[in-house]
Amino acid sequence: MRSTGKPRPVTGPLDMKTGAVIARLLRDYVGGQWGLLSLAILCMLFTSVMNGLVPVLVNWEVKQIFIRHKEDWLIPLALMAVGIVALRAASLYFGRATLDSLSERTVAAAQTDMFGSLINRDLAALNAVHSGQFIANFLYDATLMRDALTVGLASVFLESVQLVIFLAYVLISDWQLGLLALIVIPGVAWAMERLGGSIRRAATRGMQDTGDLSTVLSEAMDGRRIIKAYGLEAHSAERVNARLNTRLATLLKVVRLRAAAAPVTDLFAGAMIAMVLLVAGWQNLHGHLTFNAFAGFLTALLLAQQPVRNLSQLWPTVSTGIAAAARIFDAIDARAEIVDRPGAGTLNVAAKAGAVRFDDVSFAYHPDAGPTLKNVTLEVPAGQKVALVGPSGAGKSTIFNLILRFYEADGGTIAIDGQDIQGVTMESLRAAIAIVTQEAILFDESIADNIALGLPGATRAAIEAAARDAAAHDFIMELPEGYDTKVGEGGLKLSGGQRQRIAIARAMLRAAPILLLDEATSALDTTSEARVQEALTRLMKDRTTIVIAHRLSTVVDADRIYVLDQGQVVEMGTHTSLMAGGGLYASLYSHALDEAAS
Ligand SMILES: Nc1ncnc2c1ncn2[C@@H]1O[C@H](COP(=O)(O)OP(=O)(O)OP(=O)(O)O)[C@@H](O)[C@H]1O
Ligand SMILES: [Mg+2]
């Protein structure tokens, strides 16, 4: 089966097992930093040892000064106190700093991989999920994973070490009572895993809710002009509040589950102590257990209880982090479906070449929806200008999507200079094409940078030449910082016509043999329109151009016009021949003339 680029959810069901997630996290991300991790753990161990020295010091003070009155101990003891505190401070600092930077590095590396994988996905997959979901996944899940790493890596390790030591102590004190006490450990572990499972499910729901929230937030910001103009502030706040409430309900559930961890452990511990009291009491009454032996055992047991309790309190954070890591890995593993075929060659397009041919091409966006293109055959000779016209929804933009291989055709072939586009590399295909979209897409960078996107690494002279050709140089020079002016979010500091000329300059710079031009539908004022038109004419010169025409002026001088209706080519010819034919084109044209006149 050939891949069709049909969307697959970006954040799919999480089928990765907890153990597999942890193993992958350690292998792929913590893996290269074992040295740092060991250093952090050593520092933390050292801090605990220094903590333990404080009572020892007090003990010495009591013995040597208060009891034995040895004055020569006075200064050394004070100095030792200073030394211990200083060493403890240093190890605390290095331990914390090392561990936290390790977590941050790990998360940044995972985010790098996440974006790398995201941006390489098919357009269909990117379109299938709202960008707000991506952003939430990218930022929120990463934070949860970092928190889990920060507590998980060192604390879980240190508490486990303590637990093992204290348990050994318990068993040495009285192995029979010790074994009796130990039977609660599997119980606690079982309860924590159950609780952890619920927390992971709720946390995943919470992350989904965060994505939904981020979606309405970004929509509100993108639509701010309409919200203001139509007085939709309250409506917008309602939408956001609804998502906030849903998310809050989920988060509160997580809070309740997290809060249950320590009390549940305490219940088990209580049951264990009751059992120990019962058995030890019986042994004392009917046998041999002395008070001293019992006191020693109980002390050991209470010491051992603390790490168990601490571990159970850490577990919810770790569980949430595991759920987040699973989502992150899911995003990292997502792959584009439309990729270079094995053995794909480079598309060769000579200068002034670039003939495009559609042969019986059919395509549907969704398998169960009807076809968007039906047996389309098109011929765009090299160096000529071919226009696509037709009613809205006829499939004109879809033809561009297929040429660029944003989607793969379901049947038929598309060839450039006789080379099937499915048999060449995506990179060489897209390098041969420049596109000017209906809405000019600008990034909040300088004008020069925005133009240079057409040909990364272009010199300032080349950028200026392109801007001159696009009739943009003059207005750019009038801006306060010229070519270094930042255009604002989406280019909002420029007018519609100016944005378009920047987009045209970008396409000029690309100097690709094939030009795909989706004309802006929004009307520009006459001067601006004339400038854009003049720029376009220069851009089309010596290039194979396919233009989706919304303006009559563009169509009239086209070498060839294809008229599309409901995904099919219904007419083909020049303006004159089509007008003479009196078909759909003629009626569209006279309709447009009527509109222009009214
Ligand atoms: N990403 C998509 N997913 C599903 N269906 C789509 C998608 N893009 C377009 N369509 C559908 O395909 C059909 C053709 O759309 P297309 O964008 O090619 O029309 P068009 O001829 O460019 O129209 P217009 O002149 O309004 O831009 C329409 O019915 C549209 O609803
Ligand atoms: Mg369109």
XYZ file of C-alpha atoms and ligand atoms in Angstrom:
630
model
C 0.000 0.000 0.000
C 1.370 3.383 -0.761
C 1.337 6.024 1.866
C -1.260 8.681 1.372
C -0.327 11.165 4.056
C -3.717 10.737 5.690
C -3.649 12.230 9.167
C -2.772 10.180 12.192
C -3.424 11.723 15.605
C -0.313 13.366 16.939
C -0.915 12.506 20.557
C -2.266 9.012 20.243
C -3.113 6.436 22.888
C -0.272 5.724 25.252
C 0.610 2.102 24.896
C 4.108 2.309 26.346
C 4.630 0.454 29.626
C 5.957 2.318 32.673
C 9.142 0.270 32.754
C 9.760 0.861 29.062
C 9.296 4.610 29.484
C 11.769 4.789 32.380
C 14.263 2.587 30.566
C 14.106 4.750 27.448
C 14.402 7.947 29.428
C 17.507 6.682 31.182
C 19.011 5.189 28.043
C 18.346 7.981 25.540
C 18.455 11.093 27.658
C 20.105 10.576 31.032
C 22.480 8.066 29.439
C 25.216 10.447 28.355
C 25.285 12.135 31.759
C 26.023 9.283 34.158
C 29.089 11.176 35.389
C 27.028 14.206 36.352
C 24.370 12.050 37.919
C 26.936 10.177 40.035
C 28.419 13.505 41.112
C 24.978 14.739 42.144
C 24.261 11.589 44.122
C 27.682 11.693 45.799
C 27.061 15.294 46.819
C 23.704 14.341 48.267
C 25.148 11.379 50.152
C 27.863 13.661 51.482
C 25.214 16.160 52.609
C 23.456 13.409 54.571
C 26.742 12.385 56.185
C 27.434 16.002 57.185
C 23.917 16.169 58.644
C 24.705 13.095 60.694
C 27.878 14.735 62.031
C 26.014 17.556 63.774
C 24.692 15.388 66.648
C 28.121 13.743 66.923
C 29.628 17.180 67.451
C 27.089 18.021 70.141
C 27.861 14.690 71.747
C 31.602 15.530 71.875
C 30.877 18.952 73.304
C 28.878 17.324 76.113
C 31.562 14.694 76.783
C 34.748 16.736 76.468
C 33.613 20.114 77.782
C 30.600 19.633 80.013
C 31.746 16.379 81.624
C 35.546 16.334 81.291
C 36.084 20.122 81.247
C 38.806 19.920 78.548
C 39.331 23.526 77.560
C 41.634 22.714 74.613
C 38.596 21.180 72.827
C 36.677 24.454 72.879
C 38.154 26.143 69.772
C 38.559 22.948 67.660
C 34.907 22.024 68.261
C 33.727 25.471 67.178
C 35.959 25.288 64.079
C 34.636 21.844 63.286
C 31.094 23.172 63.513
C 31.995 25.881 61.001
C 33.724 23.316 58.782
C 30.789 20.921 58.811
C 28.295 23.639 58.027
C 30.471 24.987 55.210
C 31.022 21.544 53.692
C 27.348 20.766 53.979
C 26.425 24.033 52.281
C 28.875 23.336 49.464
C 27.699 19.779 48.860
C 24.073 20.877 49.054
C 24.750 23.552 46.446
C 26.654 21.323 44.048
C 24.235 18.436 44.488
C 21.165 20.553 43.777
C 22.765 22.528 40.947
C 24.137 19.423 39.235
C 20.900 17.534 39.523
C 18.695 20.370 38.342
C 20.923 21.194 35.406
C 20.919 17.546 34.471
C 17.111 17.543 34.479
C 16.962 20.740 32.458
C 19.439 19.382 29.903
C 17.489 16.171 29.614
C 14.251 18.036 29.029
C 15.837 20.401 26.500
C 17.244 17.419 24.591
C 13.821 15.763 24.553
C 12.238 19.017 23.369
C 14.807 19.329 20.595
C 13.893 15.835 19.417
C 10.190 16.574 19.812
C 10.283 19.633 17.588
C 12.621 17.993 15.095
C 10.140 15.197 14.677
C 7.119 17.489 14.703
C 8.273 19.845 11.980
C 9.188 16.948 9.718
C 5.728 15.449 9.836
C 3.287 15.583 6.959
C 1.253 18.731 6.569
C -1.875 16.565 6.917
C -0.757 15.341 10.340
C 0.112 18.869 11.458
C -3.266 20.106 10.259
C -5.090 17.318 12.082
C -4.285 18.660 15.558
C -4.667 22.218 16.752
C -1.384 24.016 17.223
C -2.415 24.732 20.834
C -2.162 20.999 21.555
C 1.366 20.915 20.195
C 2.412 23.849 22.300
C 0.924 22.344 25.469
C 2.572 19.023 24.745
C 5.833 20.799 24.124
C 5.860 23.014 27.206
C 3.599 21.465 29.861
C 4.548 17.808 29.432
C 8.186 18.820 29.448
C 7.751 20.587 32.803
C 6.080 17.535 34.325
C 8.871 15.325 33.070
C 11.488 17.668 34.502
C 9.830 17.654 37.933
C 9.792 13.886 37.940
C 13.466 13.761 36.966
C 14.450 16.254 39.640
C 12.835 14.304 42.447
C 13.085 10.931 40.814
C 16.731 10.639 39.927
C 18.332 11.468 43.253
C 15.624 11.238 45.897
C 14.313 7.867 44.852
C 17.860 6.576 44.780
C 18.807 8.014 48.196
C 15.594 6.911 49.869
C 15.983 3.425 48.428
C 19.534 3.197 49.767
C 18.335 4.265 53.217
C 15.474 1.817 53.074
C 17.807 -1.084 52.297
C 20.164 -0.106 55.151
C 17.359 0.254 57.688
C 15.706 -2.964 56.574
C 18.964 -4.820 57.058
C 19.143 -3.293 60.520
C 15.548 -4.452 61.230
C 16.358 -8.017 60.179
C 19.552 -8.103 62.222
C 17.694 -6.858 65.321
C 15.151 -9.658 65.208
C 14.786 -11.610 62.001
C 11.469 -13.248 62.924
C 9.709 -10.037 63.865
C 11.541 -8.382 60.941
C 10.093 -10.812 58.406
C 6.671 -10.266 59.910
C 7.076 -6.504 59.437
C 8.411 -6.906 55.901
C 5.256 -8.535 54.591
C 3.672 -5.090 54.365
C 6.213 -3.939 51.779
C 4.591 -5.806 48.856
C 1.254 -4.450 50.076
C 2.505 -0.874 50.011
C 4.105 -1.423 46.607
C 0.860 -2.863 45.247
C -1.188 0.065 46.601
C 1.290 2.591 45.176
C 1.219 0.999 41.754
C -2.607 1.058 41.757
C -2.573 4.674 42.868
C 0.171 5.477 40.359
C -1.928 3.990 37.549
C -4.890 6.197 38.471
C -2.615 9.209 38.734
C -1.076 8.525 35.325
C -4.495 8.236 33.726
C -5.724 11.418 35.393
C -2.490 13.216 34.532
C -2.814 12.216 30.872
C -6.363 13.564 30.912
C -4.984 16.727 32.552
C -2.404 17.140 29.807
C -5.113 16.730 27.178
C -7.143 19.389 29.011
C -4.105 21.660 29.060
C -3.865 21.207 25.303
C -7.539 22.147 24.886
C -7.019 25.198 27.042
C -3.976 26.226 25.083
C -6.031 25.806 21.898
C -8.750 28.268 22.947
C -6.126 30.660 24.296
C -4.230 30.742 21.027
C -7.459 31.069 19.054
C -8.495 33.997 21.194
C -5.160 35.691 20.566
C -5.182 34.943 16.828
C -8.739 36.226 16.560
C -8.231 39.294 18.732
C -9.219 41.760 16.012
C -12.555 40.050 15.412
C -13.146 39.619 19.145
C -12.661 43.351 19.672
C -14.561 44.455 16.597
C -17.578 42.237 17.271
C -17.517 42.775 21.051
C -16.910 39.063 21.698
C -14.833 39.505 24.865
C -17.424 37.841 27.129
C -17.959 35.005 24.678
C -14.235 34.475 24.459
C -13.859 34.516 28.261
C -16.665 31.944 28.501
C -14.901 29.580 26.131
C -11.674 29.903 28.079
C -13.467 29.502 31.434
C -15.206 26.329 30.273
C -11.827 24.772 29.435
C -10.315 26.069 32.659
C -13.087 24.408 34.659
C -12.722 21.085 32.892
C -9.014 21.205 33.472
C -9.471 22.213 37.103
C -11.749 19.220 37.741
C -9.079 16.899 36.358
C -6.281 18.574 38.274
C -8.286 18.365 41.516
C -8.675 14.662 40.930
C -4.904 14.399 40.571
C -4.535 16.420 43.783
C -6.805 14.015 45.694
C -4.964 10.993 44.358
C -1.588 12.499 45.213
C -2.746 13.408 48.718
C -3.821 9.798 49.290
C -0.303 8.407 48.853
C 1.110 9.080 52.341
C -2.052 8.229 54.311
C -2.417 4.930 52.442
C 1.169 4.063 53.354
C 0.444 5.054 56.951
C -2.501 2.675 57.074
C -0.252 -0.177 56.024
C 2.366 0.918 58.547
C -0.292 1.071 61.279
C -1.461 -2.446 60.488
C 2.137 -3.604 60.587
C 2.815 -1.993 63.968
C -0.357 -3.504 65.414
C 0.810 -6.914 64.239
C 4.285 -6.420 65.641
C 2.875 -5.255 69.014
C 0.642 -8.286 69.133
C 3.333 -10.827 68.328
C 6.071 -9.132 70.371
C 3.706 -8.800 73.351
C 2.776 -12.455 73.103
C 6.443 -13.423 72.890
C 7.236 -11.340 75.962
C 4.374 -12.799 77.983
C 5.002 -16.419 76.982
C 8.649 -16.530 76.155
C 11.898 -14.755 75.980
C 11.602 -11.311 74.255
C 13.260 -8.746 76.528
C 12.424 -5.055 76.698
C 15.855 -4.020 75.383
C 15.654 -6.298 72.377
C 12.166 -5.091 71.616
C 13.115 -1.395 71.955
C 16.045 -1.869 69.555
C 13.848 -3.589 67.033
C 11.110 -0.967 67.224
C 13.607 1.871 66.726
C 14.926 0.172 63.605
C 11.409 -0.367 62.346
C 10.392 3.246 62.829
C 13.553 4.371 61.034
C 12.723 2.082 58.113
C 9.216 3.447 57.921
C 10.418 6.931 57.005
C 11.979 6.116 53.612
C 8.928 4.033 52.703
C 6.735 7.006 53.478
C 8.996 9.387 51.546
C 9.096 7.070 48.566
C 5.326 6.821 48.482
C 5.101 10.602 48.548
C 7.516 10.901 45.624
C 5.694 8.304 43.589
C 2.812 10.537 42.359
C 5.265 13.089 40.938
C 7.236 10.315 39.308
C 4.039 8.732 37.948
C 2.876 12.007 36.433
C 6.294 12.491 34.896
C 6.174 9.016 33.387
C 2.818 9.794 31.778
C 4.300 13.022 30.391
C 7.414 11.236 29.147
C 5.209 8.654 27.404
C 3.435 11.443 25.520
C 6.724 13.097 24.681
C 8.143 9.837 23.310
C 4.952 9.343 21.356
C 5.490 12.744 19.724
C 9.159 11.982 19.086
C 8.337 8.669 17.436
C 5.762 10.104 15.054
C 7.096 9.937 11.501
C 6.029 11.505 8.232
C 4.237 9.069 5.965
C 5.161 10.840 2.746
C 8.883 10.278 2.508
C 11.466 9.765 -0.212
C 11.084 6.388 -1.875
C 14.085 4.063 -1.582
C 16.476 5.019 -4.364
C 14.724 8.321 -5.055
C 16.834 10.473 -7.393
C 17.236 14.196 -7.661
C 14.737 16.116 -9.748
C 16.598 17.613 -12.691
C 15.154 20.802 -14.061
C 17.230 22.720 -16.559
C 17.054 26.521 -16.688
C 13.851 27.760 -18.328
C 12.406 24.250 -18.114
C 10.016 22.775 -15.577
C 7.056 21.471 -17.537
C 4.391 20.101 -15.212
C 2.095 17.295 -16.275
C -0.891 15.728 -14.497
C -1.971 12.446 -16.000
C -5.370 11.121 -14.928
C -4.821 12.207 -11.335
C -7.420 11.389 -8.695
C -7.300 12.322 -5.047
C -9.449 12.340 -1.903
C -8.545 14.054 1.376
C -10.337 11.337 3.320
C -10.933 7.793 2.142
C -14.638 7.907 3.095
C -15.291 11.366 1.663
C -15.843 11.728 -2.063
C -12.892 12.451 -4.378
C -11.654 16.052 -4.477
C -9.954 15.561 -7.852
C -11.309 13.193 -10.494
C -9.141 12.103 -13.437
C -7.435 15.441 -13.803
C -5.103 15.785 -16.769
C -3.121 19.015 -17.096
C -0.274 20.107 -19.285
C 1.865 23.058 -18.282
C 4.573 23.608 -20.915
C 7.961 24.865 -19.748
C 8.233 28.628 -19.465
C 4.534 29.205 -20.015
C 1.887 30.654 -17.825
C -1.109 28.476 -17.103
C -4.112 29.632 -15.125
C -6.480 27.534 -13.037
C -9.932 28.994 -12.642
C -13.163 27.655 -11.277
C -15.687 28.136 -8.532
C -14.686 28.037 -4.868
C -14.027 24.492 -3.707
C -13.332 23.239 -7.244
C -9.928 21.829 -6.232
C -7.492 24.506 -7.429
C -5.450 24.753 -4.212
C -5.537 20.960 -3.968
C -3.605 20.800 -7.246
C -0.830 22.861 -5.620
C -0.875 20.555 -2.585
C -0.263 17.586 -4.856
C 2.521 19.247 -6.867
C 4.346 20.004 -3.626
C 3.608 16.482 -2.366
C 1.902 17.769 0.745
C -0.446 14.931 -0.118
C 0.127 11.938 -2.370
C -2.204 11.403 -5.323
C -4.413 8.310 -5.066
C -4.210 7.531 -8.769
C -2.495 8.774 -11.913
C 0.914 10.446 -12.151
C 2.333 13.916 -11.777
C 5.563 14.577 -13.592
C 7.970 17.498 -13.883
C 10.021 17.472 -17.083
C 9.038 13.840 -17.494
C 10.160 12.770 -14.011
C 7.474 11.291 -11.742
C 7.496 13.461 -8.622
C 6.993 10.399 -6.443
C 10.307 9.039 -7.658
C 12.440 12.059 -6.730
C 13.563 13.402 -3.387
C 11.253 15.767 -1.600
C 14.130 18.194 -1.135
C 14.962 18.473 -4.842
C 11.266 18.717 -5.734
C 10.601 21.581 -3.362
C 13.839 23.338 -4.323
C 12.523 23.576 -7.888
C 9.363 25.358 -6.763
C 8.613 28.793 -5.394
C 5.161 29.465 -4.007
C 3.283 32.634 -3.229
C 0.278 31.780 -1.084
C -3.083 33.537 -0.854
C -2.161 35.041 2.504
C 1.426 36.217 2.739
C 3.067 34.333 5.603
C 5.608 36.419 7.490
C 7.470 35.674 10.710
C 8.243 38.214 13.388
C 11.775 38.742 12.164
C 13.391 41.529 10.169
C 12.251 42.196 6.615
C 15.622 41.036 5.309
C 15.291 37.749 7.213
C 11.766 37.259 5.923
C 12.900 37.646 2.337
C 15.969 35.473 2.915
C 13.699 32.547 3.843
C 13.385 32.027 0.089
C 17.075 31.200 -0.137
C 18.763 30.782 3.250
C 22.209 32.369 3.297
C 21.454 34.926 0.588
C 23.581 38.082 0.674
C 22.136 41.466 1.557
C 22.707 42.592 -2.056
C 20.699 39.652 -3.404
C 17.923 40.363 -0.912
C 17.779 44.007 -1.962
C 17.753 43.074 -5.636
C 14.823 40.748 -5.027
C 13.006 43.470 -3.080
C 13.564 45.934 -5.948
C 12.142 43.433 -8.422
C 9.166 42.933 -6.141
C 8.544 46.697 -5.996
C 9.150 46.566 -2.254
C 12.471 48.379 -1.939
C 11.019 51.881 -1.760
C 8.542 51.270 1.031
C 11.132 49.228 2.942
C 13.570 52.177 2.825
C 10.897 54.428 4.313
C 10.551 52.198 7.384
C 12.445 53.381 10.483
C 15.041 50.631 10.363
C 14.817 49.764 6.669
C 15.572 46.131 5.984
C 16.170 45.510 9.697
C 12.637 46.482 10.705
C 10.843 43.714 12.525
C 7.481 43.045 10.908
C 5.535 42.121 14.052
C 3.531 38.969 14.649
C 2.487 37.607 11.247
C 3.662 40.865 9.680
C 1.010 42.998 11.380
C 3.114 46.144 11.122
C 2.801 46.075 7.332
C -0.177 46.589 5.057
C -1.673 43.707 3.107
C -0.080 44.844 -0.153
C 3.306 45.330 1.509
C 3.151 41.851 3.015
C 2.440 40.439 -0.420
C 5.357 42.201 -2.011
C 7.653 40.795 0.696
C 6.290 37.342 -0.110
C 6.933 37.982 -3.802
C 10.477 39.131 -3.071
C 11.007 35.887 -1.171
C 9.845 33.896 -4.191
C 12.077 36.036 -6.475
C 15.095 35.247 -4.353
C 14.406 31.555 -4.545
C 14.976 31.693 -8.318
C 13.168 28.383 -8.796
C 12.131 27.335 -12.317
C 8.529 26.638 -11.293
C 6.279 29.207 -9.700
C 2.994 28.399 -7.992
C 0.955 31.488 -7.469
C -2.232 31.484 -5.426
C -3.501 35.017 -5.882
C -4.803 36.876 -2.921
C -8.583 37.094 -2.964
C -8.655 40.187 -0.807
C -8.823 43.242 -2.989
C -5.956 45.690 -2.701
C -6.354 49.342 -3.601
C -5.605 50.207 -7.202
C -2.090 51.587 -6.731
C -1.090 48.759 -4.469
C -2.701 46.247 -6.815
C -0.838 47.700 -9.773
C 2.475 47.440 -7.910
C 1.823 43.847 -6.873
C 0.820 43.011 -10.421
C 3.948 44.613 -11.823
C 6.050 42.645 -9.332
C 4.276 39.426 -10.281
C 4.850 39.993 -13.968
C 8.582 40.299 -13.325
C 8.447 37.211 -11.116
C 6.721 35.112 -13.798
C 9.161 36.061 -16.531
C 11.144 33.019 -17.750
C 9.418 30.748 -15.276
C 6.867 28.006 -15.636
C 3.970 29.492 -13.771
C 0.740 27.991 -12.560
C -1.509 30.684 -11.268
C -4.763 30.268 -9.426
C -6.427 33.332 -10.792
C -8.937 35.399 -8.953
C -8.256 38.533 -11.006
C -9.379 38.747 -14.584
C -6.293 40.642 -15.649
C -4.102 37.657 -14.775
C -6.191 35.254 -16.796
C -6.510 37.158 -20.028
C -2.863 36.888 -21.054
C -2.354 33.287 -19.827
C -1.021 30.868 -22.429
C -3.605 28.362 -21.380
C -6.509 28.262 -18.976
C -7.917 25.178 -17.242
C -11.425 25.505 -15.898
C -12.135 23.223 -12.948
C -15.487 22.352 -11.489
C -16.110 19.864 -8.691
C -12.674 18.323 -9.056
C -12.783 17.871 -12.810
C -11.308 19.740 -15.732
C -14.364 20.929 -17.630
C -12.814 23.307 -20.153
C -9.392 24.201 -21.493
C -8.205 26.895 -23.860
C -7.135 30.511 -24.117
C -9.246 33.387 -22.946
C -10.473 34.061 -26.461
C -11.324 30.463 -27.288
C -13.067 29.896 -23.967
C -15.108 33.066 -24.299
C -16.124 31.929 -27.756
C -17.094 28.516 -26.335
C -19.695 30.147 -24.090
C -19.287 27.526 -21.327
C -18.549 27.779 -17.596
C -15.594 30.112 -18.170
C -17.661 32.553 -20.178
C -20.349 32.620 -17.514
C -17.810 33.005 -14.667
C -16.166 35.806 -16.600
C -19.320 37.746 -17.363
C -20.424 37.229 -13.754
C -17.133 38.712 -12.548
C -17.498 41.626 -14.941
C -20.972 42.313 -13.573
C -19.560 42.319 -10.042
C -16.726 44.611 -10.996
C -19.198 46.974 -12.592
C -21.579 47.077 -9.624
N -7.164 19.843 4.217
C -8.347 19.460 3.749
N -8.985 18.407 4.286
C -10.168 18.001 3.807
N -10.799 18.554 2.792
C -10.221 19.602 2.199
C -8.965 20.116 2.649
N -8.635 21.150 1.862
C -9.643 21.294 0.979
N -10.589 20.380 1.171
C -11.819 20.202 0.369
O -11.447 19.950 -0.963
C -12.252 20.664 -1.861
C -11.369 21.493 -2.780
O -10.695 22.479 -2.000
P -9.636 23.495 -2.621
O -9.006 24.186 -1.502
O -8.763 22.769 -3.554
O -10.613 24.473 -3.413
P -10.227 25.777 -4.270
O -10.619 25.457 -5.664
O -8.840 26.171 -4.007
O -11.254 26.840 -3.678
P -11.015 28.433 -3.398
O -11.158 29.110 -4.722
O -12.159 28.778 -2.513
O -9.704 28.617 -2.775
C -13.203 21.511 -1.049
O -14.461 20.870 -1.071
C -12.638 21.477 0.338
O -13.657 21.426 1.293
Mg -7.917 27.818 -2.871
